């Protein structure tokens, strides 16, 4: 006879159960089911029968149904528990500490929790991204009256050709005359809602004409040189390239490419192309010159935002008479004395293929007149120069008398430097010895104070003092050097160098790890100062820095940095400008112009708990570089340029220089000092005219890597990397085997 099925009472009585059944723990008694239940099984019994003769253990007491059914008694219970928590905490505090001390301690704990939450919000979620009370002292060292004077000086000197509004905190109550804006520029008069503050200037200059720039028949195949004296309208570029407004680098490059005629007359866009015109020339003369008295504007007295003690303010701000604005259409010479076209670069350590490539790109792209027997015959063109400042020590404070001659001797014995000592380049490339003492003593803003603070300049990298300067390039790709281990002393020094050079000599400072991609004529025409944006972040990257010689803005930056510990790091400089409302005097150009791969290779985490967010990979520019690295131990690097991934490596040799971020002005490969541009031909491959440099380079390779393959036929890489293609393109131009990017052949 079969045993009866076991039946366990539920922890919660089910509908239809006898009222006398009680809840208990332990094994229940066995009993035989009634005939009625056997003859007419209930719905649950039918369900149990499908599983076997024995019923399942009821789990109704642990079911989630009560959390989800309409009415939600568990949800109501949860809210009731939360509502009762404060009362419970209060009672517990009174019971444990008494009626007075208990509530006081409870309130103090609540206050600590609130302040902790606010601190974490300030550190990780706010724009400031710093802990409260740490570094809270303002970096501003000038009073508001002096800040207004700096704005006045820059506007009157024609250094503000932008239509962007002046910050209301400056407090102009009457519009300043702006010789760098056309008289037709829109003017917004103050209203009652503005509190009487003027944020716009009155244009007094010549009108702007935006021509269509393109080659005319039969000049096809290469883009035209920029119109002498033409100017890039950075306001239009910002409108079309600003990352904050959702603009893509790819679309920005199309604007830059088509508006400058860099599409080689391949007219793929035909309709609605007026917006592509961002380059203008000046027409007529207009009223360019305004006296300082006509330009003065009253200052409101808003409450100061700085926390600096009154005794720490800078007093008697020394500003020279403002510069007379001299637009391109009124210049007697294409190269004005107060605005020389000088590219400054700074280099420490042995001369390698990195400064070599920066100079080769300079020769390939800039309007240097190398296609003419006598460049001086073209009188309407201003030829730029490249000055490489060479550092021969950690700080170069006291070089000996023979230091300059020793520098030139080292350059003559270096295969990478020797080609640029050729007489053909003597007027366009100059090597300068960096002397920290002489340079800082020549700056009025620093002369009397820098010695007392010189120990702070390199204090952040004292641990690098024992390291050798320069990087050891590994041709086999197995270098142990990374972004975390290379010597950063020259990097920190260069943060100071760029501001000193631009303030003393004028021009533009560029980091050596940047390659020219097009003529800079239109950017030289922009009379204001500029730098560029640090990827997606709201700060500057001063790897590109343009300052006018002896400008009020330069004085502000030098004195502010001096009073803040000689700190010239880009992040700190961004803080100086933001807190003093000077950001718009240093135009922050979108990184698409100078660092076109940065957004793709970078990432961000909006919150510590969120996942990594990549940017613009749905519509990347050409070529598409990511942070994926074949050889680098750094998780995020610019390795794709030097070691192009196999799935992308057919492209460089096919499309070449013309397909490399076409439209951008520069490419920045960010400190990859230890990676060679060309592993198979690691020497200056410039032909018979520079045979001595090639011989020296080959000998250096043979001595350093005796087993390294030398040759281009059977030892060359099958798929050439982007870095290799650009190096060989520039070298073919110097050898006379191809023209430069504008179709000009070099003449010797």
XYZ file of C-alpha atoms in Angstrom:
748
model
C 0.000 0.000 0.000
C 1.382 3.394 -0.940
C 2.260 5.839 1.757
C 0.130 8.977 1.959
C 1.643 12.199 0.704
C 3.260 14.381 3.339
C 1.556 17.665 3.990
C 3.260 20.661 5.689
C 1.268 23.537 7.070
C 2.214 26.943 5.631
C 3.698 29.635 7.760
C 0.818 31.813 6.576
C -2.574 30.017 6.544
C -3.888 29.469 3.034
C -7.424 30.064 1.961
C -9.589 27.033 2.652
C -7.447 25.562 5.433
C -9.093 24.419 8.692
C -9.119 27.229 11.232
C -7.429 25.152 13.891
C -4.113 24.691 12.127
C -1.325 26.457 13.989
C 2.123 27.535 12.877
C 5.047 25.640 14.333
C 8.596 24.667 13.571
C 9.792 21.105 13.267
C 8.484 18.100 11.333
C 4.707 18.036 10.957
C 2.652 14.846 11.672
C 1.757 12.645 8.778
C -1.928 12.147 7.957
C -3.922 10.526 5.251
C -5.738 12.894 2.881
C -9.506 12.642 2.812
C -11.312 10.931 0.002
C -12.966 14.202 -0.940
C -9.613 15.826 -1.478
C -8.415 12.809 -3.413
C -11.523 12.683 -5.555
C -11.698 16.397 -6.263
C -8.259 17.863 -5.981
C -7.939 21.629 -5.521
C -6.067 23.855 -7.890
C -2.956 23.703 -5.714
C -3.191 19.908 -5.420
C -3.434 19.656 -9.166
C -0.362 21.800 -9.431
C 1.448 19.691 -6.856
C 0.450 16.516 -8.596
C 2.169 17.631 -11.676
C 5.424 17.637 -9.715
C 5.009 14.143 -8.137
C 3.189 12.376 -5.399
C 4.617 14.501 -2.611
C 3.608 18.158 -2.331
C 6.271 20.895 -2.415
C 7.374 22.852 0.594
C 5.372 26.046 0.683
C 7.414 29.234 0.322
C 4.599 31.740 0.459
C 6.128 33.368 3.517
C 9.269 34.173 1.505
C 7.536 35.200 -1.692
C 8.143 38.561 -3.422
C 4.501 38.833 -4.380
C 3.672 41.195 -1.561
C 6.284 43.630 -2.832
C 4.699 43.924 -6.239
C 0.978 43.449 -5.826
C -1.286 46.466 -5.961
C -1.496 48.130 -2.581
C 2.041 47.031 -1.685
C 1.803 46.383 2.067
C 5.544 45.718 2.200
C 6.248 49.022 0.451
C 4.050 50.850 2.931
C 5.805 49.066 5.760
C 9.164 50.133 4.372
C 8.153 53.809 4.249
C 6.738 53.549 7.761
C 10.038 52.120 8.983
C 11.987 54.953 7.355
C 9.633 57.546 8.801
C 10.075 56.097 12.265
C 13.892 56.036 12.016
C 14.473 59.659 13.145
C 12.230 59.127 16.135
C 14.067 55.938 16.976
C 17.457 57.647 16.676
C 16.258 60.477 18.908
C 14.996 58.084 21.567
C 18.199 56.055 21.401
C 20.341 59.181 21.845
C 18.266 60.317 24.817
C 18.413 56.873 26.380
C 22.164 56.566 25.903
C 23.387 60.128 26.562
C 20.557 61.943 28.303
C 18.021 64.579 27.313
C 20.581 67.329 26.669
C 23.679 65.607 25.421
C 21.845 63.057 23.275
C 20.076 65.494 20.877
C 23.219 67.636 20.723
C 25.377 64.711 19.650
C 22.720 63.584 17.190
C 22.604 67.042 15.622
C 26.408 67.160 15.394
C 26.454 63.796 13.617
C 23.835 64.991 11.137
C 25.875 68.134 10.463
C 29.007 66.061 9.818
C 27.111 63.878 7.347
C 25.799 66.923 5.475
C 29.228 68.567 5.309
C 30.808 65.306 4.153
C 28.255 64.992 1.369
C 28.924 68.587 0.301
C 32.679 67.967 0.355
C 32.382 64.910 -1.889
C 30.100 66.873 -4.213
C 32.683 69.658 -4.445
C 35.489 67.184 -5.121
C 33.853 64.862 -7.652
C 30.710 66.481 -9.079
C 31.175 70.242 -9.172
C 33.082 72.204 -11.819
C 35.739 73.103 -9.262
C 36.776 69.457 -8.687
C 38.618 70.169 -5.441
C 38.113 69.613 -1.736
C 36.619 72.586 0.085
C 38.941 74.646 2.267
C 41.949 73.287 0.335
C 43.384 75.880 -2.010
C 40.359 78.072 -1.378
C 42.445 81.260 -1.316
C 41.953 83.238 -4.487
C 44.830 83.451 -6.939
C 43.857 87.013 -7.907
C 46.531 89.560 -7.021
C 45.145 92.638 -8.799
C 42.255 94.749 -7.617
C 39.269 95.196 -9.870
C 40.366 98.644 -10.995
C 43.639 97.205 -12.320
C 41.831 94.338 -14.014
C 39.687 96.891 -15.837
C 42.817 98.783 -16.892
C 44.223 95.558 -18.387
C 41.017 95.057 -20.373
C 41.126 98.677 -21.546
C 44.752 98.365 -22.632
C 44.162 95.201 -24.652
C 41.039 96.560 -26.380
C 42.642 99.905 -27.235
C 45.705 98.112 -28.642
C 43.548 96.112 -31.060
C 44.131 92.829 -29.222
C 40.435 91.978 -28.877
C 39.104 91.308 -32.402
C 36.293 89.199 -30.962
C 32.589 90.016 -30.665
C 32.254 87.938 -27.499
C 30.900 89.788 -24.482
C 33.176 91.281 -21.844
C 32.506 89.713 -18.422
C 30.040 91.749 -16.384
C 32.362 91.488 -13.379
C 34.783 93.908 -15.097
C 32.084 96.558 -14.764
C 32.295 98.818 -17.831
C 29.494 101.384 -17.818
C 30.307 102.888 -21.212
C 31.411 100.990 -24.312
C 35.094 100.908 -25.172
C 36.222 101.772 -28.696
C 37.597 98.700 -30.424
C 39.839 99.320 -33.457
C 40.014 95.570 -34.206
C 36.273 95.277 -34.902
C 34.461 96.715 -37.936
C 32.128 99.635 -37.355
C 29.201 97.420 -38.376
C 29.793 95.049 -35.455
C 26.663 94.591 -33.379
C 26.479 96.709 -30.255
C 24.306 95.822 -27.286
C 23.499 98.798 -25.121
C 23.035 98.227 -21.392
C 19.551 97.845 -20.022
C 18.080 98.138 -16.555
C 18.277 94.360 -16.172
C 22.019 94.537 -16.837
C 22.488 96.952 -13.964
C 23.965 99.468 -16.393
C 26.968 97.245 -17.182
C 28.303 97.323 -20.752
C 29.635 94.024 -22.098
C 30.236 94.996 -25.732
C 32.691 97.226 -27.547
C 32.176 99.768 -30.323
C 33.830 98.719 -33.561
C 36.019 101.426 -35.131
C 37.914 99.410 -37.722
C 37.680 98.405 -41.357
C 34.959 96.170 -42.687
C 35.613 92.479 -43.109
C 35.274 90.701 -46.445
C 34.964 86.908 -46.438
C 36.187 85.705 -49.855
C 35.845 82.262 -51.356
C 39.308 80.704 -51.153
C 40.058 78.142 -53.847
C 42.403 77.378 -56.686
C 41.538 78.627 -60.146
C 42.210 76.666 -63.355
C 44.682 75.313 -64.218
C 46.117 75.313 -60.673
C 44.568 72.062 -59.478
C 46.037 69.305 -57.383
C 47.379 71.522 -54.595
C 45.687 74.123 -52.385
C 46.489 77.812 -52.764
C 48.671 79.670 -50.325
C 46.625 81.843 -47.944
C 45.987 85.405 -49.044
C 48.711 87.632 -47.511
C 47.183 89.531 -44.621
C 44.128 87.268 -44.380
C 42.718 86.487 -40.946
C 40.943 83.497 -39.442
C 37.776 84.544 -37.607
C 38.095 82.595 -34.369
C 34.543 83.515 -33.371
C 33.206 81.596 -36.381
C 35.581 78.710 -35.715
C 34.436 78.495 -32.087
C 30.804 78.530 -33.186
C 31.402 75.538 -35.468
C 33.960 73.599 -33.438
C 33.039 74.020 -29.774
C 32.860 70.675 -27.982
C 30.488 72.116 -25.363
C 27.818 72.693 -28.014
C 28.080 69.168 -29.411
C 30.255 69.988 -32.428
C 32.345 67.165 -33.902
C 36.030 67.397 -34.791
C 35.174 65.825 -38.149
C 32.739 68.632 -39.024
C 35.156 71.258 -37.741
C 37.844 69.937 -40.075
C 35.468 70.181 -43.010
C 34.922 73.848 -42.215
C 38.664 74.445 -41.857
C 39.443 72.478 -45.001
C 36.842 73.887 -47.385
C 36.974 77.448 -46.096
C 40.722 77.597 -46.799
C 40.598 75.795 -50.165
C 42.423 72.753 -48.805
C 40.061 70.368 -50.598
C 42.228 70.658 -53.746
C 39.256 71.899 -55.792
C 37.307 68.683 -55.212
C 33.980 70.494 -54.984
C 31.918 67.957 -53.075
C 29.831 70.666 -51.369
C 27.935 73.015 -53.669
C 24.863 74.305 -51.843
C 24.577 76.319 -48.647
C 28.328 76.777 -48.280
C 28.382 80.386 -47.098
C 28.888 79.229 -43.507
C 32.232 77.727 -44.564
C 33.780 81.157 -45.029
C 35.721 81.864 -41.876
C 38.703 83.691 -43.430
C 38.443 87.418 -44.000
C 40.489 90.324 -45.323
C 40.153 93.959 -44.317
C 38.575 96.448 -46.688
C 39.134 100.205 -46.386
C 40.733 101.893 -43.451
C 38.102 103.124 -41.026
C 38.892 104.908 -37.792
C 41.635 102.718 -36.380
C 43.363 105.012 -33.946
C 41.751 106.043 -30.674
C 43.313 107.919 -27.814
C 43.413 106.405 -24.380
C 41.220 109.135 -22.889
C 38.454 108.389 -25.394
C 38.615 104.735 -24.446
C 38.287 105.053 -20.685
C 35.203 103.571 -19.112
C 33.725 104.046 -15.675
C 33.902 101.138 -13.275
C 31.064 99.946 -11.132
C 31.909 98.890 -7.623
C 30.582 95.342 -7.286
C 31.546 93.398 -4.170
C 35.025 91.868 -4.504
C 35.136 88.125 -5.009
C 38.678 87.590 -3.759
C 39.623 86.428 -0.280
C 43.152 87.816 -0.497
C 44.163 90.199 2.277
C 44.387 93.842 1.219
C 48.084 93.942 2.067
C 48.796 91.218 -0.522
C 47.406 93.092 -3.531
C 49.661 94.166 -6.368
C 49.832 97.973 -6.364
C 50.779 100.518 -9.033
C 50.300 98.199 -11.993
C 52.904 99.335 -14.537
C 51.454 99.435 -18.053
C 53.124 101.154 -21.007
C 51.106 103.322 -23.399
C 48.853 101.040 -25.360
C 50.115 99.804 -28.713
C 48.887 101.578 -31.825
C 46.711 99.169 -33.767
C 48.302 98.539 -37.144
C 46.029 96.382 -39.333
C 47.319 94.482 -42.325
C 45.797 96.885 -44.856
C 47.752 99.833 -43.398
C 51.159 98.270 -42.791
C 54.139 99.662 -44.667
C 55.927 96.344 -44.126
C 54.425 92.838 -44.181
C 56.263 92.111 -40.921
C 55.364 94.712 -38.263
C 58.074 95.308 -35.660
C 55.673 94.971 -32.728
C 54.349 91.605 -33.934
C 57.196 89.423 -35.232
C 56.315 86.050 -36.696
C 58.454 83.801 -34.542
C 57.710 80.217 -33.589
C 59.485 79.440 -30.300
C 60.345 75.882 -29.247
C 62.304 74.634 -26.248
C 64.489 71.528 -26.143
C 66.644 69.876 -23.470
C 68.911 66.884 -23.915
C 70.493 65.333 -27.018
C 68.999 66.410 -30.340
C 66.827 63.541 -31.670
C 64.312 62.848 -34.415
C 61.634 64.782 -32.431
C 62.925 68.363 -32.978
C 64.096 67.186 -36.407
C 60.509 66.347 -37.366
C 59.133 69.598 -35.961
C 61.566 71.526 -38.167
C 60.910 69.364 -41.223
C 57.162 69.966 -40.896
C 57.916 73.694 -40.598
C 59.834 73.620 -43.898
C 57.094 71.609 -45.629
C 54.124 73.808 -44.690
C 55.082 77.411 -43.955
C 55.513 80.163 -46.542
C 59.307 80.446 -46.339
C 60.059 81.313 -49.967
C 62.201 78.205 -50.460
C 60.722 77.849 -53.950
C 62.303 81.198 -54.897
C 65.950 81.901 -55.569
C 65.617 85.112 -53.571
C 62.637 85.126 -51.188
C 63.124 88.851 -50.557
C 61.713 89.587 -54.027
C 58.217 88.709 -52.781
C 57.690 91.857 -50.748
C 54.074 91.372 -49.650
C 54.762 88.213 -47.643
C 56.036 88.020 -44.063
C 58.289 84.965 -43.678
C 58.054 83.293 -40.279
C 61.083 82.043 -38.360
C 61.557 79.098 -36.014
C 63.733 79.675 -32.956
C 64.766 76.539 -31.081
C 65.874 77.377 -27.559
C 68.382 74.778 -26.381
C 68.751 73.953 -22.691
C 72.098 72.515 -21.622
C 71.377 71.980 -17.939
C 68.552 71.403 -15.447
C 67.886 75.108 -14.990
C 70.598 76.858 -17.075
C 70.958 79.546 -14.453
C 74.667 80.249 -14.964
C 76.011 78.952 -18.312
C 79.723 79.497 -18.899
C 81.125 81.867 -21.504
C 81.810 79.077 -23.975
C 78.337 77.555 -23.617
C 77.014 78.914 -26.905
C 79.988 77.704 -28.910
C 79.761 74.321 -27.214
C 76.090 74.183 -28.172
C 76.866 74.801 -31.845
C 79.654 72.220 -31.777
C 77.220 69.637 -30.412
C 74.714 70.525 -33.134
C 77.345 70.134 -35.874
C 78.214 66.664 -34.576
C 74.598 65.520 -34.335
C 73.095 63.945 -37.497
C 69.568 65.146 -36.692
C 70.624 68.783 -36.174
C 73.306 69.146 -38.854
C 70.933 69.611 -41.868
C 69.394 72.757 -40.365
C 72.775 74.478 -40.216
C 72.766 74.611 -44.038
C 73.062 78.204 -45.354
C 69.719 77.846 -47.167
C 67.957 77.788 -43.781
C 70.014 80.416 -41.914
C 67.318 83.112 -42.125
C 64.396 80.934 -41.093
C 65.751 78.470 -38.473
C 67.825 79.739 -35.573
C 69.314 77.909 -32.586
C 69.316 79.925 -29.363
C 70.967 79.133 -26.035
C 68.556 79.308 -23.125
C 69.943 81.264 -20.153
C 67.522 81.353 -17.229
C 69.253 84.176 -15.379
C 69.558 86.454 -18.386
C 66.007 85.769 -19.543
C 64.298 86.394 -16.196
C 66.409 89.460 -15.495
C 65.254 90.920 -18.816
C 61.579 90.787 -17.744
C 60.524 93.817 -15.710
C 57.728 91.862 -14.062
C 60.139 89.211 -12.703
C 63.554 90.857 -12.360
C 63.363 91.900 -8.714
C 61.565 88.886 -7.267
C 62.303 85.648 -9.101
C 65.494 84.734 -7.218
C 63.687 84.572 -3.888
C 61.254 82.061 -5.357
C 63.459 80.080 -7.739
C 63.514 77.076 -5.401
C 59.768 76.677 -5.884
C 59.985 76.456 -9.661
C 61.275 72.867 -9.796
C 60.103 71.753 -6.355
C 57.389 69.491 -7.784
C 59.900 67.320 -9.652
C 62.855 67.126 -7.255
C 62.825 63.348 -7.524
C 63.807 63.686 -11.217
C 66.998 65.618 -10.478
C 69.094 62.434 -10.595
C 67.693 61.325 -13.963
C 69.422 62.036 -17.235
C 67.838 64.631 -19.510
C 66.456 63.265 -22.757
C 64.938 59.946 -23.768
C 66.628 56.807 -24.991
C 64.885 55.856 -28.233
C 64.507 52.100 -28.649
C 64.419 51.033 -32.295
C 63.142 47.584 -31.379
C 60.094 49.076 -29.660
C 61.059 47.660 -26.253
C 61.783 50.852 -24.350
C 61.148 50.757 -20.617
C 60.479 54.490 -20.548
C 56.885 55.669 -20.101
C 54.952 58.832 -19.377
C 55.376 58.080 -15.682
C 59.156 57.543 -15.696
C 60.742 60.082 -18.074
C 62.502 63.149 -16.653
C 60.001 65.987 -16.212
C 62.424 68.719 -15.158
C 62.555 70.225 -18.679
C 58.757 70.028 -18.879
C 58.282 72.079 -15.713
C 60.922 74.588 -16.819
C 59.236 74.911 -20.198
C 56.008 75.963 -18.453
C 57.862 79.124 -17.441
C 59.873 79.455 -20.649
C 56.859 79.864 -22.940
C 55.457 82.869 -21.071
C 58.832 84.565 -20.781
C 59.660 84.156 -24.487
C 56.284 85.306 -25.781
C 56.209 88.323 -23.450
C 59.767 89.364 -24.295
C 59.907 88.635 -28.032
C 56.300 88.132 -29.120
C 55.251 85.331 -31.434
C 53.917 81.849 -30.716
C 55.305 79.137 -28.459
C 54.856 75.499 -29.520
C 55.861 72.307 -27.777
C 58.373 70.250 -29.765
C 56.012 67.262 -29.921
C 53.827 69.094 -32.447
C 53.877 68.891 -36.239
C 52.783 71.650 -38.606
C 49.995 70.598 -40.964
C 49.283 73.862 -42.844
C 50.306 77.496 -43.299
C 49.712 79.737 -40.272
C 49.108 82.964 -42.217
C 45.459 83.292 -41.132
C 46.273 82.678 -37.457
C 49.055 85.266 -37.482
C 46.431 87.737 -38.688
C 44.352 87.305 -35.527
C 45.699 90.127 -33.383
C 44.590 88.728 -30.038
C 46.263 86.219 -27.736
C 45.254 82.577 -27.799
C 45.931 79.098 -26.506
C 43.795 75.980 -26.881
C 41.448 73.733 -24.957
C 42.539 70.802 -22.827
C 40.503 68.026 -24.467
C 36.937 68.044 -23.097
C 37.902 69.907 -19.923
C 37.209 73.540 -19.161
C 40.839 74.681 -19.072
C 43.800 75.624 -21.258
C 46.626 73.622 -22.734
C 49.496 76.058 -23.221
C 51.349 73.697 -25.573
C 50.310 76.447 -28.022
C 50.604 79.984 -26.660
C 50.283 83.233 -28.551
C 50.997 86.492 -26.657
C 51.727 89.953 -27.982
C 55.094 91.357 -26.986
C 54.966 93.416 -23.785
C 51.197 93.148 -23.509
C 49.113 93.947 -20.441
C 47.835 90.375 -20.470
C 51.426 89.123 -20.314
C 52.097 91.399 -17.349
C 49.018 90.040 -15.590
C 50.053 86.403 -16.141
C 53.682 86.876 -15.071
C 52.893 88.847 -11.906
C 50.052 86.538 -10.923
C 52.225 83.446 -11.338
C 55.047 85.095 -9.391
C 52.735 85.820 -6.439
C 51.456 82.236 -6.588
C 54.805 80.493 -6.301
C 56.002 80.788 -9.926
C 53.416 78.202 -10.898
C 52.908 78.216 -14.684
C 51.237 74.825 -15.055
C 48.348 75.010 -17.574
C 45.802 74.043 -14.924
C 46.979 76.817 -12.608
C 47.133 79.376 -15.409
C 43.545 78.449 -16.247
C 42.642 79.234 -12.653
C 44.404 82.622 -12.774
C 42.430 83.650 -15.836
C 39.086 82.326 -14.637
C 39.181 83.886 -11.188
C 40.240 87.284 -12.582
C 37.686 87.165 -15.462
C 40.468 87.305 -18.062
C 39.662 84.117 -19.976
C 38.316 85.911 -23.037
C 41.511 87.895 -23.466
C 43.306 84.581 -24.048
C 41.092 82.981 -26.681
C 40.655 79.269 -25.946
C 40.671 77.693 -29.402
C 38.971 74.290 -29.820
C 41.483 71.449 -29.735
C 40.367 70.296 -33.199
C 42.805 72.873 -34.661
C 45.928 71.838 -32.753
C 45.229 68.459 -31.146
C 42.736 66.711 -33.433
C 43.126 63.195 -31.993
C 42.819 64.126 -28.333
C 39.077 63.657 -27.871
C 39.202 60.174 -29.431
C 42.154 59.064 -27.338
C 40.840 60.617 -24.142
C 37.986 59.548 -21.896
C 36.094 60.809 -18.906
C 34.204 59.502 -15.881
C 31.466 61.969 -14.921
C 31.194 60.284 -11.508
C 33.516 57.951 -9.592
C 30.892 55.223 -9.754
C 30.113 55.607 -13.466
C 31.738 53.762 -16.347
C 34.340 55.243 -18.697
C 32.851 57.486 -21.367
C 34.618 57.858 -24.712
C 34.007 60.827 -26.972
C 33.145 61.258 -30.642
C 33.970 57.691 -31.600
C 30.647 57.472 -33.413
C 31.893 60.084 -35.945
C 35.683 60.337 -35.562
C 38.003 62.469 -37.716
C 40.441 60.991 -40.217
C 42.554 59.144 -39.214
C 40.808 57.463 -36.301
C 43.208 57.110 -33.375
C 42.156 55.510 -30.100
C 43.919 54.882 -26.808
C 44.599 51.260 -27.733
C 48.345 50.616 -27.710
C 50.404 47.898 -29.353
C 53.623 48.498 -27.443
C 53.125 51.163 -24.800
C 52.786 50.208 -21.166
C 50.769 53.363 -20.566
C 47.043 52.577 -20.619
C 46.232 55.792 -22.484
C 48.736 56.987 -25.040
C 49.110 58.291 -28.579
C 50.739 55.097 -29.749
C 48.558 54.670 -32.861
C 50.561 57.401 -34.594
C 53.856 55.538 -34.125
C 52.461 51.986 -34.239
C 49.421 52.106 -36.479
C 47.121 49.100 -35.816
C 47.162 46.452 -38.584
C 43.515 46.984 -39.510
C 44.299 50.665 -40.211
C 47.825 50.362 -41.570
C 46.920 50.263 -45.288
C 45.735 53.854 -45.131
C 48.875 55.930 -44.410
C 50.797 54.917 -47.529
C 47.703 55.316 -49.743
C 46.342 58.714 -48.737
C 49.528 60.108 -47.178
C 49.928 63.609 -45.788
C 46.837 64.958 -47.574
C 44.628 62.579 -45.575
C 46.142 63.271 -42.173
C 43.706 65.472 -40.195
C 43.266 67.698 -43.227
C 42.225 71.170 -42.112
C 43.947 71.144 -38.706
C 46.930 73.437 -38.147
C 48.955 71.090 -35.920
C 49.156 67.516 -34.716
C 50.210 66.877 -31.114
C 51.550 63.419 -30.228
C 52.006 64.153 -26.502
C 55.473 63.312 -25.190
C 56.147 60.019 -26.970
C 59.854 60.891 -26.882
C 61.142 57.298 -26.770
C 59.384 56.068 -29.938
C 61.156 56.435 -33.302
C 59.453 57.983 -36.309
C 61.051 55.524 -38.707
C 62.555 52.322 -37.302
C 63.918 51.088 -40.638
C 65.564 54.371 -41.661
C 66.477 55.980 -38.369
C 68.571 58.789 -39.830
C 68.032 61.992 -41.871
C 67.260 60.588 -45.313
C 67.819 63.844 -47.230
C 69.890 62.789 -50.219
C 73.456 63.532 -51.413
C 73.372 67.181 -50.307
C 73.211 65.976 -46.696
C 75.263 62.792 -47.105
C 77.384 63.608 -44.053
C 74.321 63.698 -41.784
C 73.099 60.403 -43.238
C 76.509 58.801 -42.742
C 76.595 59.931 -39.127
C 73.065 58.645 -38.562
C 73.787 55.232 -40.062
C 76.940 54.919 -37.977
C 75.013 55.767 -34.813
C 72.456 53.075 -35.581
C 75.140 50.489 -36.332
C 76.990 51.282 -33.132
C 73.923 51.247 -30.925
C 72.158 48.257 -32.441
C 74.654 46.118 -34.325
C 71.998 43.523 -35.140
C 69.317 46.005 -36.128
C 68.292 45.637 -39.801
C 69.406 48.515 -41.994
C 67.907 48.878 -45.451
C 64.726 49.813 -47.253
C 64.156 46.978 -49.718
C 63.900 43.712 -47.836
C 64.072 45.028 -44.261
C 61.406 47.736 -44.376
C 58.044 47.298 -42.691
C 55.311 45.930 -44.946
C 52.723 48.352 -43.543
C 54.099 51.821 -42.866
C 52.965 53.685 -39.765
C 51.653 57.237 -39.897
C 54.800 58.616 -38.244
C 56.987 56.947 -40.869
C 54.870 58.205 -43.787
C 55.042 61.819 -42.595
C 58.816 61.664 -42.049
C 59.457 60.250 -45.522
C 57.069 62.796 -47.080
C 58.950 65.744 -45.589
C 62.304 64.246 -46.547
C 61.226 63.666 -50.158
C 60.447 67.400 -50.377
C 63.912 68.405 -49.148
C 65.505 65.900 -51.555
C 63.641 67.623 -54.387
C 61.558 64.560 -55.316
C 58.152 66.115 -54.663
C 56.667 69.571 -53.970
C 55.448 70.737 -50.602
C 51.756 70.692 -49.674
C 51.141 73.848 -51.737
C 52.776 72.544 -54.920
C 56.044 74.468 -54.486
C 59.395 72.819 -55.310
C 62.403 73.655 -53.182
C 65.255 75.461 -54.918
C 68.863 75.342 -53.763
